Coordinates of C-alpha atoms in Angstrom, one line a residue:
Chain M
M1 CA 64.0 67.5 118.6
A2 CA 63.5 71.1 117.7
S3 CA 63.9 71.9 114.0
L4 CA 67.0 73.7 112.5
V5 CA 65.2 74.2 109.5
S6 CA 61.3 75.1 109.3
L7 CA 59.0 75.7 106.2
H8 CA 55.8 77.0 106.4
N9 CA 53.1 77.7 103.4
V10 CA 56.0 78.7 101.4
I11 CA 55.0 79.3 97.3
K12 CA 57.6 79.4 94.6
R13 CA 56.5 80.9 91.6
Y14 CA 58.5 81.6 88.1
V15 CA 57.3 83.4 85.2
R16 CA 57.9 82.6 82.0
G17 CA 57.0 85.2 79.5
K18 CA 53.7 85.3 80.2
Q19 CA 53.2 82.5 81.7
T20 CA 53.5 81.9 85.4
I21 CA 54.5 78.7 87.0
E22 CA 53.8 77.5 90.9
V23 CA 56.9 75.3 91.4
L24 CA 55.8 75.1 95.2
H25 CA 52.6 74.6 96.8
Q26 CA 52.2 76.0 100.1
L27 CA 55.0 73.7 100.9
D28 CA 55.0 72.6 104.8
L29 CA 58.6 71.0 106.1
E30 CA 60.0 70.5 109.4
V31 CA 63.7 69.1 109.2
P32 CA 65.3 68.5 113.0
A33 CA 68.8 69.1 113.3
A34 CA 71.4 66.2 112.9
Q35 CA 68.7 64.8 110.4
F36 CA 70.3 63.3 107.0
L37 CA 67.3 63.8 104.9
A38 CA 67.1 63.4 100.9
L39 CA 64.8 64.7 98.6
M40 CA 64.0 63.0 96.1
G41 CA 61.5 63.4 92.4
P42 CA 61.2 63.3 89.0
S43 CA 63.0 66.3 87.2
G44 CA 60.6 69.1 87.4
S45 CA 59.9 68.2 90.2
G46 CA 60.5 71.4 92.5
K47 CA 62.8 69.6 94.6
T48 CA 66.2 71.8 93.5
T49 CA 63.8 74.8 93.7
L50 CA 63.1 73.6 97.4
L51 CA 67.1 73.0 98.1
N52 CA 67.8 77.3 97.0
L53 CA 65.0 78.2 99.4
I54 CA 66.1 76.1 102.3
G55 CA 70.2 77.2 101.3
G56 CA 69.2 80.4 100.8
L57 CA 69.9 81.0 97.3
D58 CA 66.4 81.7 96.2
R59 CA 63.7 83.1 97.9
P60 CA 60.0 82.4 98.2
T61 CA 56.9 84.5 96.7
S62 CA 55.7 83.9 99.6
G63 CA 55.5 81.9 102.9
E64 CA 58.1 81.4 105.8
I65 CA 61.4 79.7 106.0
I66 CA 63.1 79.8 109.4
V67 CA 66.8 78.0 109.2
A68 CA 69.1 78.4 112.6
G69 CA 66.4 80.6 113.8
E70 CA 66.8 82.9 111.3
H71 CA 63.7 84.1 108.9
I72 CA 65.3 84.0 105.6
Q73 CA 62.9 85.2 103.6
N74 CA 63.3 88.8 105.0
L75 CA 67.1 89.5 104.3
S76 CA 68.6 91.5 101.8
S77 CA 71.0 90.0 99.7
G78 CA 73.9 90.6 101.3
Q79 CA 72.7 89.7 104.6
L80 CA 71.6 86.2 103.1
A81 CA 75.0 86.2 101.5
K82 CA 76.4 86.6 105.2
W83 CA 74.1 84.3 106.6
R84 CA 75.5 81.6 103.7
A85 CA 78.5 81.7 104.9
R86 CA 78.3 81.5 108.3
H87 CA 75.2 78.9 108.2
V88 CA 75.7 77.2 104.7
G89 CA 77.4 74.4 103.0
F90 CA 77.0 74.1 99.6
V91 CA 78.0 70.6 97.4
F92 CA 76.8 70.4 93.6
Q93 CA 77.0 67.8 91.1
F94 CA 79.6 68.8 89.1
Y95 CA 82.2 70.1 92.0
N96 CA 81.9 73.9 91.4
L97 CA 85.3 74.1 92.0
M98 CA 87.9 76.7 91.5
P99 CA 89.9 75.4 88.0
M100 CA 92.7 78.1 89.0
L101 CA 92.6 76.9 92.5
S102 CA 94.6 74.2 94.1
A103 CA 92.3 71.7 96.4
E104 CA 93.5 73.4 99.6
R105 CA 93.1 76.5 97.8
N106 CA 89.3 75.9 97.0
I107 CA 88.9 74.7 101.0
E108 CA 90.2 77.6 102.5
L109 CA 87.7 79.8 100.3
P110 CA 85.0 79.8 102.9
L111 CA 87.5 80.8 105.6
L112 CA 88.3 83.7 103.3
L113 CA 85.4 85.6 104.6
T114 CA 86.0 85.1 108.7
S115 CA 88.4 86.6 110.8
L116 CA 90.5 83.6 111.1
S117 CA 94.2 84.1 110.4
S118 CA 97.0 83.2 107.7
A119 CA 97.6 80.2 110.1
Q120 CA 94.5 78.9 111.5
R121 CA 93.2 78.8 107.7
K122 CA 95.9 76.3 107.5
R123 CA 95.1 74.4 110.2
N124 CA 92.2 74.3 109.6
V125 CA 92.6 73.1 105.6
A126 CA 94.7 70.7 107.0
A127 CA 91.8 69.2 108.8
A128 CA 89.2 68.9 106.4
L129 CA 91.8 67.9 104.1
E130 CA 92.7 64.6 106.4
L131 CA 88.7 64.0 107.4
V132 CA 88.0 63.7 103.3
G133 CA 91.4 61.7 102.8
L134 CA 92.9 63.8 100.5
T135 CA 96.4 64.9 102.9
S136 CA 98.2 64.0 99.7
H137 CA 96.4 65.6 97.6
A138 CA 96.0 69.2 98.8
K139 CA 98.9 70.9 96.3
H140 CA 96.9 69.4 93.6
K141 CA 94.4 71.6 91.1
P142 CA 90.8 69.8 90.2
A143 CA 91.7 69.1 87.0
E144 CA 93.9 66.6 88.5
L145 CA 91.5 64.7 90.8
S146 CA 89.6 62.3 90.0
G147 CA 85.6 63.3 89.8
G148 CA 85.3 60.8 93.3
Q149 CA 88.2 63.4 95.1
Q150 CA 87.0 66.0 93.1
Q151 CA 83.9 66.3 95.1
R152 CA 85.4 65.5 98.8
V153 CA 87.6 68.4 98.0
A154 CA 84.2 70.4 97.2
I155 CA 82.8 68.6 100.9
A156 CA 85.5 69.4 102.4
R157 CA 84.9 72.8 101.1
A158 CA 81.5 73.3 102.0
L159 CA 82.4 72.0 105.4
I160 CA 85.4 73.9 106.6
A161 CA 83.5 76.7 108.6
D162 CA 81.7 74.5 110.6
P163 CA 78.0 75.3 108.8
T164 CA 75.1 74.3 110.4
L165 CA 73.6 72.8 107.3
L166 CA 74.8 70.8 104.5
V167 CA 72.8 71.3 101.4
C168 CA 73.9 68.7 98.5
D169 CA 72.1 68.6 95.4
E170 CA 72.8 65.2 93.5
P171 CA 76.8 65.4 94.8
T172 CA 77.1 61.2 93.2
G173 CA 75.4 62.7 89.7
D174 CA 78.8 62.5 87.6
L175 CA 80.2 59.8 89.6
D176 CA 80.5 56.5 89.3
R177 CA 78.9 53.6 91.6
A178 CA 81.9 53.3 93.8
S179 CA 83.3 57.0 93.4
A180 CA 79.4 57.8 94.7
G181 CA 79.3 55.0 97.4
E182 CA 82.4 56.7 99.1
I183 CA 81.2 59.7 98.6
L184 CA 77.6 58.8 100.5
G185 CA 79.3 57.1 103.1
L186 CA 81.5 60.1 104.3
L187 CA 78.1 62.3 104.3
Q188 CA 76.4 59.6 106.5
L189 CA 79.6 59.8 108.6
L190 CA 79.7 63.5 108.9
N191 CA 76.0 63.3 109.7
R192 CA 76.5 60.8 112.4
D193 CA 79.6 61.3 114.1
Q194 CA 79.7 65.1 113.6
Q195 CA 75.6 65.5 113.8
K196 CA 75.9 67.4 110.6
T197 CA 72.4 68.1 109.6
I198 CA 72.1 67.1 105.7
V199 CA 69.9 67.4 103.3
M200 CA 70.7 66.0 100.1
V201 CA 69.0 66.1 96.5
T202 CA 68.8 63.1 94.6
H203 CA 66.9 61.0 91.9
D204 CA 69.2 57.7 92.9
Q205 CA 67.2 55.3 95.6
K206 CA 70.4 54.1 96.2
A207 CA 72.1 57.1 97.1
A208 CA 68.5 58.7 99.2
D209 CA 69.3 54.8 101.2
Y210 CA 72.1 56.6 102.9
A211 CA 69.9 59.2 104.3
S212 CA 67.9 58.9 107.4
R213 CA 64.8 60.3 105.6
I214 CA 63.6 60.5 102.6
L215 CA 61.0 62.8 101.1
H216 CA 59.7 62.6 97.4
V217 CA 58.3 66.0 96.2
D218 CA 56.1 65.5 93.0
K219 CA 54.3 68.7 91.5
G220 CA 55.4 71.0 94.1
Q221 CA 53.8 69.0 96.9
L222 CA 56.0 67.0 99.5
I223 CA 55.1 63.1 100.6
E224 CA 56.9 61.5 103.5
A225 CA 58.4 58.3 101.7
A226 CA 61.0 56.9 105.1
V227 CA 62.2 57.7 108.6
K228 CA 64.7 55.5 109.4
S229 CA 64.8 54.6 113.0
A230 CA 68.5 55.8 113.1
A231 CA 68.0 58.7 112.6
Chain Q
M1 CA 90.5 92.2 107.0
S2 CA 88.2 89.9 105.8
V3 CA 87.0 92.5 103.3
F4 CA 90.3 92.6 102.0
R5 CA 90.9 89.1 101.8
Q6 CA 87.6 88.8 100.1
L7 CA 88.4 91.2 97.3
S8 CA 92.0 90.2 97.3
A9 CA 90.4 86.0 96.5
V10 CA 88.0 86.9 93.6
V11 CA 90.4 88.9 92.1
G12 CA 93.2 87.1 91.9
M13 CA 91.1 84.2 91.1
N14 CA 89.8 86.7 88.0
L15 CA 92.9 87.5 86.8
R16 CA 94.1 84.0 87.2
N17 CA 91.9 83.0 84.9
L18 CA 92.6 85.4 81.8
P19 CA 94.6 83.3 79.8
Q20 CA 91.9 81.2 79.1
R21 CA 90.1 84.3 77.6
T22 CA 93.1 85.1 75.5
G23 CA 91.5 86.0 72.2
A24 CA 88.9 88.2 74.2
S25 CA 91.1 89.7 76.1
L26 CA 93.7 90.8 73.3
V27 CA 90.3 92.8 71.9
I28 CA 90.2 94.9 74.1
V29 CA 93.9 95.4 74.7
I30 CA 94.5 95.9 70.9
G31 CA 91.4 98.3 70.7
I32 CA 92.0 100.1 73.7
A33 CA 96.1 100.3 72.4
G34 CA 95.0 101.4 69.1
V35 CA 93.1 104.4 70.7
V36 CA 96.5 105.7 72.9
A37 CA 98.5 105.4 70.2
V38 CA 96.8 107.3 67.8
L39 CA 95.2 110.3 70.4
V40 CA 98.9 110.5 72.2
S41 CA 100.4 110.7 68.3
V42 CA 98.4 113.4 67.1
L43 CA 98.1 115.2 70.6
A44 CA 102.1 114.9 70.6
M45 CA 102.1 116.3 66.6
A46 CA 99.7 119.3 67.9
V47 CA 102.2 119.9 70.8
S48 CA 105.7 119.5 68.9
F49 CA 104.1 121.9 66.3
S50 CA 103.1 124.5 68.7
Q51 CA 106.5 124.3 70.2
T52 CA 108.4 124.4 67.4
I53 CA 105.8 128.0 66.3
A54 CA 106.6 129.1 70.2
G55 CA 110.2 128.6 69.9
A56 CA 110.8 131.3 67.7
G57 CA 109.3 133.8 69.9
S58 CA 111.1 135.2 72.8
P59 CA 109.5 137.3 75.5
D60 CA 112.6 139.8 75.2
R61 CA 112.3 140.1 71.1
A62 CA 109.2 142.7 69.3
L63 CA 108.1 141.9 65.8
I64 CA 107.2 144.7 63.8
L65 CA 105.3 144.0 61.3
S66 CA 103.1 146.7 58.5
G67 CA 99.7 148.2 60.0
G68 CA 97.4 145.3 59.1
A69 CA 99.6 142.6 58.5
L70 CA 98.7 139.1 60.1
Q71 CA 101.2 137.0 59.2
E72 CA 105.4 137.9 58.4
A73 CA 104.7 136.6 54.8
M74 CA 101.8 139.5 54.1
S75 CA 103.7 142.2 56.3
S76 CA 106.0 145.0 54.0
I77 CA 108.0 147.8 56.1
P78 CA 109.5 149.9 53.2
R79 CA 113.1 150.2 53.2
D80 CA 113.2 153.7 54.4
S81 CA 111.2 153.2 57.3
V82 CA 113.7 151.3 58.7
A83 CA 115.8 154.3 60.2
N84 CA 112.9 155.8 61.9
I85 CA 111.9 152.5 63.1
L86 CA 115.2 151.8 64.8
D87 CA 115.3 155.3 66.1
A88 CA 111.9 154.4 68.5
P89 CA 112.6 154.3 71.9
G90 CA 112.2 150.8 73.9
I91 CA 114.9 148.7 71.8
A92 CA 118.1 147.7 73.4
R93 CA 121.3 149.2 72.7
D94 CA 124.8 147.2 72.0
R95 CA 127.7 149.3 73.7
E96 CA 128.1 151.5 71.0
G97 CA 124.3 152.4 70.8
R98 CA 123.4 150.2 67.7
P99 CA 119.7 149.0 68.2
I100 CA 120.0 145.1 68.7
A101 CA 117.4 145.1 65.9
A102 CA 117.3 143.5 62.2
A103 CA 115.1 144.0 59.4
E104 CA 113.9 140.9 57.9
A105 CA 113.3 139.6 54.7
L106 CA 111.1 136.7 54.0
A107 CA 111.0 134.5 50.5
Q108 CA 109.9 131.4 49.7
V109 CA 111.8 128.9 47.4
Q110 CA 111.0 125.6 46.1
V111 CA 114.6 123.6 46.3
E112 CA 115.2 119.9 45.0
P113 CA 116.2 117.3 48.2
K114 CA 119.6 116.1 47.9
S115 CA 117.9 112.5 47.2
G116 CA 116.3 113.9 44.7
G117 CA 112.2 113.1 45.0
K118 CA 109.6 116.2 44.1
L119 CA 110.6 120.1 44.6
I120 CA 110.0 121.2 48.7
N121 CA 109.0 124.7 49.6
V122 CA 111.6 126.5 52.0
A123 CA 111.5 129.5 53.5
L124 CA 114.5 132.1 53.0
R125 CA 115.6 134.4 55.3
G126 CA 117.0 138.0 55.1
V127 CA 119.1 138.2 58.4
A128 CA 122.1 141.0 58.9
S129 CA 123.3 137.7 60.6
V130 CA 122.9 134.9 62.9
E131 CA 123.4 138.1 65.4
P132 CA 124.2 136.5 69.1
E133 CA 123.0 139.6 70.9
L134 CA 119.6 139.4 69.3
R135 CA 119.2 136.1 68.8
P136 CA 121.5 133.8 71.1
E137 CA 119.3 130.6 70.5
L138 CA 120.5 130.4 67.3
H139 CA 124.1 129.2 66.2
L140 CA 126.3 128.0 62.8
V141 CA 127.2 124.6 63.9
E142 CA 129.0 123.6 60.7
G143 CA 130.8 125.7 58.1
R144 CA 131.1 129.7 58.4
M145 CA 128.6 132.6 58.4
F146 CA 127.8 133.8 54.6
R147 CA 128.9 137.1 53.1
P148 CA 126.8 140.2 51.9
G149 CA 126.4 140.1 48.6
L150 CA 127.4 137.0 47.7
H151 CA 125.1 133.8 47.4
E152 CA 125.8 131.8 50.3
L153 CA 123.1 130.8 52.7
L154 CA 122.7 128.8 55.9
V155 CA 120.6 126.3 56.5
G156 CA 118.4 125.0 59.4
R157 CA 119.6 121.5 60.6
S158 CA 116.6 119.8 59.9
L159 CA 116.5 120.3 56.2
E160 CA 120.5 119.4 56.2
E161 CA 119.1 116.5 58.1
R162 CA 115.8 115.9 56.8
Y163 CA 116.6 116.7 53.0
G164 CA 120.7 116.1 52.2
L165 CA 121.1 120.2 52.1
G166 CA 124.8 119.9 53.3
L167 CA 127.4 121.8 53.5
G168 CA 128.6 122.9 49.8
S169 CA 125.2 122.3 48.2
H170 CA 123.9 124.2 45.3
L171 CA 120.6 125.4 45.6
E172 CA 119.0 127.5 42.4
F173 CA 116.5 129.8 42.4
Q174 CA 116.0 133.4 42.3
S175 CA 118.7 135.2 40.3
G176 CA 120.8 131.7 39.7
D177 CA 122.5 129.5 42.0
W178 CA 123.6 129.8 45.7
T179 CA 125.7 128.2 47.3
V180 CA 125.4 126.1 51.3
V181 CA 127.9 128.3 53.5
G182 CA 126.9 127.0 56.7
I183 CA 125.0 124.6 59.0
F184 CA 122.9 126.1 61.6
A185 CA 120.7 125.4 64.5
S186 CA 118.3 126.5 67.5
S187 CA 118.9 125.5 71.1
R188 CA 115.2 125.0 71.5
P189 CA 113.0 123.4 68.4
S190 CA 112.3 126.5 66.5
T191 CA 111.0 127.3 63.1
F192 CA 114.2 128.5 62.1
D193 CA 115.9 125.0 61.8
S194 CA 113.3 124.9 58.7
Q195 CA 114.6 127.9 57.4
V196 CA 117.8 129.1 54.9
L197 CA 119.4 131.9 55.9
T198 CA 121.3 134.7 53.6
D199 CA 122.2 138.0 53.7
A200 CA 119.3 140.3 53.7
Q201 CA 120.3 143.2 51.2
T202 CA 121.7 140.3 49.1
L203 CA 117.8 139.0 49.0
L204 CA 116.5 142.3 48.3
A205 CA 118.9 142.4 45.4
A206 CA 118.4 139.4 43.7
Y207 CA 114.1 140.1 44.6
Q208 CA 114.2 143.5 43.9
R209 CA 112.6 144.7 46.1
D210 CA 112.3 148.0 48.1
W211 CA 111.0 146.3 51.1
F212 CA 111.8 144.4 54.4
Q213 CA 109.0 141.9 55.8
S214 CA 109.8 142.3 59.5
I215 CA 111.8 144.0 61.9
T216 CA 112.8 142.0 64.6
V217 CA 114.9 143.9 67.6
R218 CA 115.5 143.5 71.4
L219 CA 113.2 145.5 73.8
A220 CA 115.6 147.1 76.5
G221 CA 113.0 145.5 79.4
P222 CA 110.0 145.4 81.2
G223 CA 107.4 147.8 79.8
S224 CA 109.5 148.9 76.7
L225 CA 107.1 146.7 74.3
D226 CA 104.1 149.8 75.4
Q227 CA 107.1 152.3 75.0
L228 CA 108.3 151.3 71.7
K229 CA 104.1 150.8 70.2
R230 CA 103.7 154.4 71.5
A231 CA 106.4 155.8 69.3
L232 CA 105.4 153.7 66.7
A233 CA 102.3 155.0 66.9
A234 CA 102.7 158.7 67.3
D235 CA 104.8 159.2 63.7
P236 CA 102.4 159.7 61.2
T237 CA 105.1 158.5 58.6
L238 CA 105.2 154.9 59.8
H239 CA 102.2 152.5 59.5
V240 CA 103.7 149.4 61.5
N241 CA 102.4 147.6 64.7
A242 CA 104.7 145.9 66.9
Y243 CA 104.0 143.0 68.9
L244 CA 106.2 140.3 71.6
E245 CA 107.5 138.0 69.7
S246 CA 107.0 135.1 72.1
A247 CA 102.7 136.0 72.1
F248 CA 102.5 136.4 68.6
A249 CA 104.4 133.0 67.3
A250 CA 102.1 131.5 69.9
A251 CA 99.0 132.7 68.1
Q252 CA 100.1 131.9 65.2
S253 CA 99.8 128.5 66.0
Q254 CA 96.7 128.2 68.2
A255 CA 94.6 128.1 65.4
L256 CA 96.1 125.4 64.1
N257 CA 97.0 124.0 67.3
T258 CA 93.4 123.9 68.0
V259 CA 91.8 122.0 65.2
L260 CA 95.0 119.2 65.6
K261 CA 93.8 118.5 69.3
W262 CA 90.2 118.3 68.3
I263 CA 91.0 115.9 65.1
G264 CA 93.0 113.9 68.2
Y265 CA 90.1 114.3 70.8
F266 CA 87.7 113.6 67.8
I267 CA 89.5 110.7 66.2
G268 CA 90.3 109.8 69.7
G269 CA 87.2 109.6 70.8
M270 CA 85.7 107.6 68.0
M271 CA 87.8 105.5 68.2
A272 CA 87.5 104.8 72.2
A273 CA 83.8 104.4 71.7
G274 CA 84.3 101.2 69.4
A275 CA 86.6 100.3 72.2
L276 CA 84.6 100.6 75.0
F277 CA 81.9 99.0 72.8
G278 CA 84.5 95.9 72.6
A279 CA 85.4 96.3 76.0
L280 CA 81.4 95.9 76.8
N281 CA 81.2 93.0 74.7
S282 CA 84.2 91.2 75.6
L283 CA 83.5 91.4 79.2
Y284 CA 79.9 90.6 79.1
A285 CA 81.3 87.1 77.8
S286 CA 84.0 87.2 80.3
V287 CA 81.5 87.3 83.1
S288 CA 78.6 85.0 81.4
S289 CA 81.5 82.3 81.1
R290 CA 82.5 82.6 84.4
S291 CA 78.8 82.7 85.6
V292 CA 78.6 79.6 87.8
E293 CA 82.4 80.7 89.3
I294 CA 80.6 83.8 89.9
A295 CA 77.6 82.0 90.9
T296 CA 79.7 79.3 93.6
L297 CA 81.1 82.0 94.9
R298 CA 78.1 83.9 95.5
A299 CA 76.4 80.3 97.2
I300 CA 79.5 80.4 99.5
G301 CA 78.8 83.4 100.8
F302 CA 81.0 86.2 99.3
G303 CA 79.9 89.4 98.0
A304 CA 78.4 91.3 95.3
G305 CA 80.8 93.9 95.8
S306 CA 83.9 91.7 95.2
V307 CA 82.9 90.1 92.0
V308 CA 81.8 94.0 91.1
V309 CA 85.0 94.8 91.9
S310 CA 86.8 91.5 90.3
V311 CA 85.3 92.8 86.5
L312 CA 86.3 95.7 86.8
A313 CA 90.0 94.8 88.0
E314 CA 90.1 92.7 85.2
A315 CA 88.9 95.8 82.7
L316 CA 91.7 98.0 84.5
L317 CA 94.3 95.7 83.9
L318 CA 93.4 94.5 80.0
A319 CA 93.2 98.3 79.9
V320 CA 96.7 99.2 81.8
G321 CA 98.2 96.8 79.4
G322 CA 96.5 98.6 76.0
G323 CA 97.4 102.3 77.3
L324 CA 100.6 100.9 77.9
L325 CA 101.3 99.3 74.9
G326 CA 99.0 102.1 72.8
A327 CA 101.6 104.3 74.6
L328 CA 104.6 102.4 74.0
C329 CA 104.1 102.3 70.1
A330 CA 103.4 106.1 70.0
W331 CA 106.8 106.5 71.6
I332 CA 108.6 104.0 69.6
F333 CA 107.4 105.1 66.3
F334 CA 106.6 109.0 66.7
N335 CA 108.9 110.0 69.7
G336 CA 111.6 112.6 67.3
H337 CA 109.7 111.7 64.3
V338 CA 110.4 114.2 62.0
S339 CA 107.1 116.1 59.7
S340 CA 105.9 119.0 58.8
M341 CA 102.9 120.9 58.5
E342 CA 101.8 125.1 56.7
L343 CA 101.1 126.9 59.4
S344 CA 98.5 128.7 56.8
G345 CA 99.1 128.6 52.1
L346 CA 101.0 131.8 51.9
Q347 CA 103.8 130.2 54.3
P348 CA 106.1 127.5 53.4
P349 CA 105.7 124.1 55.3
I350 CA 107.5 123.8 59.0
A351 CA 109.6 120.9 60.5
F352 CA 109.4 119.7 63.4
A353 CA 110.5 116.7 65.6
M354 CA 107.8 115.0 67.6
S355 CA 108.2 114.8 71.1
V356 CA 105.9 112.1 73.0
R357 CA 106.2 113.7 76.3
P358 CA 105.1 112.1 79.5
D359 CA 102.0 114.1 80.4
L360 CA 100.8 112.9 76.7
L361 CA 101.6 109.2 77.4
T362 CA 99.8 110.0 81.0
L363 CA 96.8 111.2 79.5
G364 CA 96.7 107.9 77.4
I365 CA 96.8 105.9 80.1
V366 CA 94.0 107.6 82.2
W367 CA 92.0 107.0 78.8
A368 CA 92.5 103.9 78.8
C369 CA 91.5 103.8 82.4
V370 CA 88.6 105.3 81.5
I371 CA 87.2 103.3 78.2
G372 CA 88.3 100.3 80.9
L373 CA 86.4 101.3 83.9
A374 CA 83.2 102.9 81.7
G375 CA 83.6 99.6 79.3
G376 CA 83.8 97.1 82.7
L377 CA 81.1 98.5 84.7
L378 CA 77.7 97.5 83.4
P379 CA 79.5 93.7 83.0
A380 CA 80.4 94.2 86.7
I381 CA 76.7 95.2 87.4
R382 CA 75.7 91.8 85.6
A383 CA 77.8 90.0 87.5
A384 CA 77.0 91.6 90.6
R385 CA 72.9 91.0 89.9
L386 CA 73.8 87.7 88.7
P387 CA 71.1 84.8 89.8
V388 CA 72.9 82.7 91.9
A389 CA 70.4 79.8 91.9
R390 CA 69.5 79.6 87.7
A391 CA 73.6 80.1 87.2
L392 CA 74.0 76.9 89.7
N393 CA 71.4 75.3 87.7
A394 CA 72.4 76.1 84.3
V395 CA 75.4 74.2 85.3
V396 CA 72.8 70.9 85.9

């Protein structure tokens, strides 16, 4: 299967005061389309940095990152923002919902960057709410929802613009076991039924087991841990 | 269309978040309100004072003073020169051919306000009468005209209102007891409202003077001032100068007006600098508290421009709020407030009603917007340059 995400010789260094820290060392990675990839590793191993590079939130110090055919390391900040809007859906550990907006308004946010009409946006939001099982909570604000429900809203927001890639940073890190299972089940469903390519960072082996492929990030290097035939 | 939606969404979210930042927002609003209130009040004082001084002057009247006198109080025109001056061409004449003019004397007196308290300095002007042809803007509103030879006075309405010098009041100064027999008013703000009028000859007799301070004449028409000036200059027995009354009045107030405006702009500027730093600080804090929200929007794909606009919109909204509050305070506390100032040490204070005009309120709100935008610019740029990945990871 063709790669949706390709990283070649990617190096990422941070400068902290007089110190330069190399977080990722000449990293290569291929993620085929419709794969559910889990990135695991201890704190500080560089897994979130890698996720940020794949999602176009950060730039590599050197190397090449190609996502959906675009060399994103060459894009300007504005171009990168537009590219993210078109191709990437983000799911964060703490949901990052806008507290003053209702669930449906939060979900609608990415659609405000498109040319869809208000009626079309409403229809898409209703479909996304149904997909994550929160139709009855459309008018609720984040503070009125449980952690699991908030993460469902965040997933619906990530999916609403039909992105090529879903990037999830510890999506169950703030949830109890039952809610985490529901969220991971939902991600698995999206991967299996809608062929969504998912890259997920987690430190939880049980969460990683939902993925079709697991990679360990250790000291800035990738180590293949498991590839399931189901992928 | 999506750009507009993007902008309105981000701006709307930011503004809806304002109640969560009430304290910091109030710092901006109150700081800017203070600037606008002070600026508008001081400028209103300057403008109203100038208007009052200018209101005593008219473009169809000339004021004749002795040569070298820069103010009416410094002038002295001998009684025997008056007839020669009034014979000069350029002066309008009535049906009987008499010049429409008045030789006037001026004295400074101290009177006790009806309500007690310390003595106040008041200008006592000796005039021919409340001459309708010479000064149509003056009219009696209560009582009657003074009678020549008697110690009778007309009191300007602002003096009457401010110090209670009403009809029947007795004032003690030079040559004994003087009675208020009438109240007069000017149809436009004028220094006359702060003066006391009496018969000129009676005043000269009371003060044992043989000279007037000035002669006010109605000009016959356009070009009459030059004609009058030439005639007065040609007479070697006269040592006087003629001025267009409105220009003379404007020149009198110009220096003080300029000083007051400078004071207004200086104090306003200093306060504006303080308010600007307050706004800067509060908006930096606002951006900092919203860094995850901003980073999330940027991650989703919202542009840096919409973030800049949202911060500037917040700054502008708070600034306009502060501006309106300041303008309202200035209007409530100072519009119509009667104050008094001295044009110079030689003249008694001039009472004037402060007018907080719409143009001054507009100027105050423009200042507020400029402060808000200047204070919001750097935080807006910081918000736009926020490293998205770092801001998002800060929450984890």
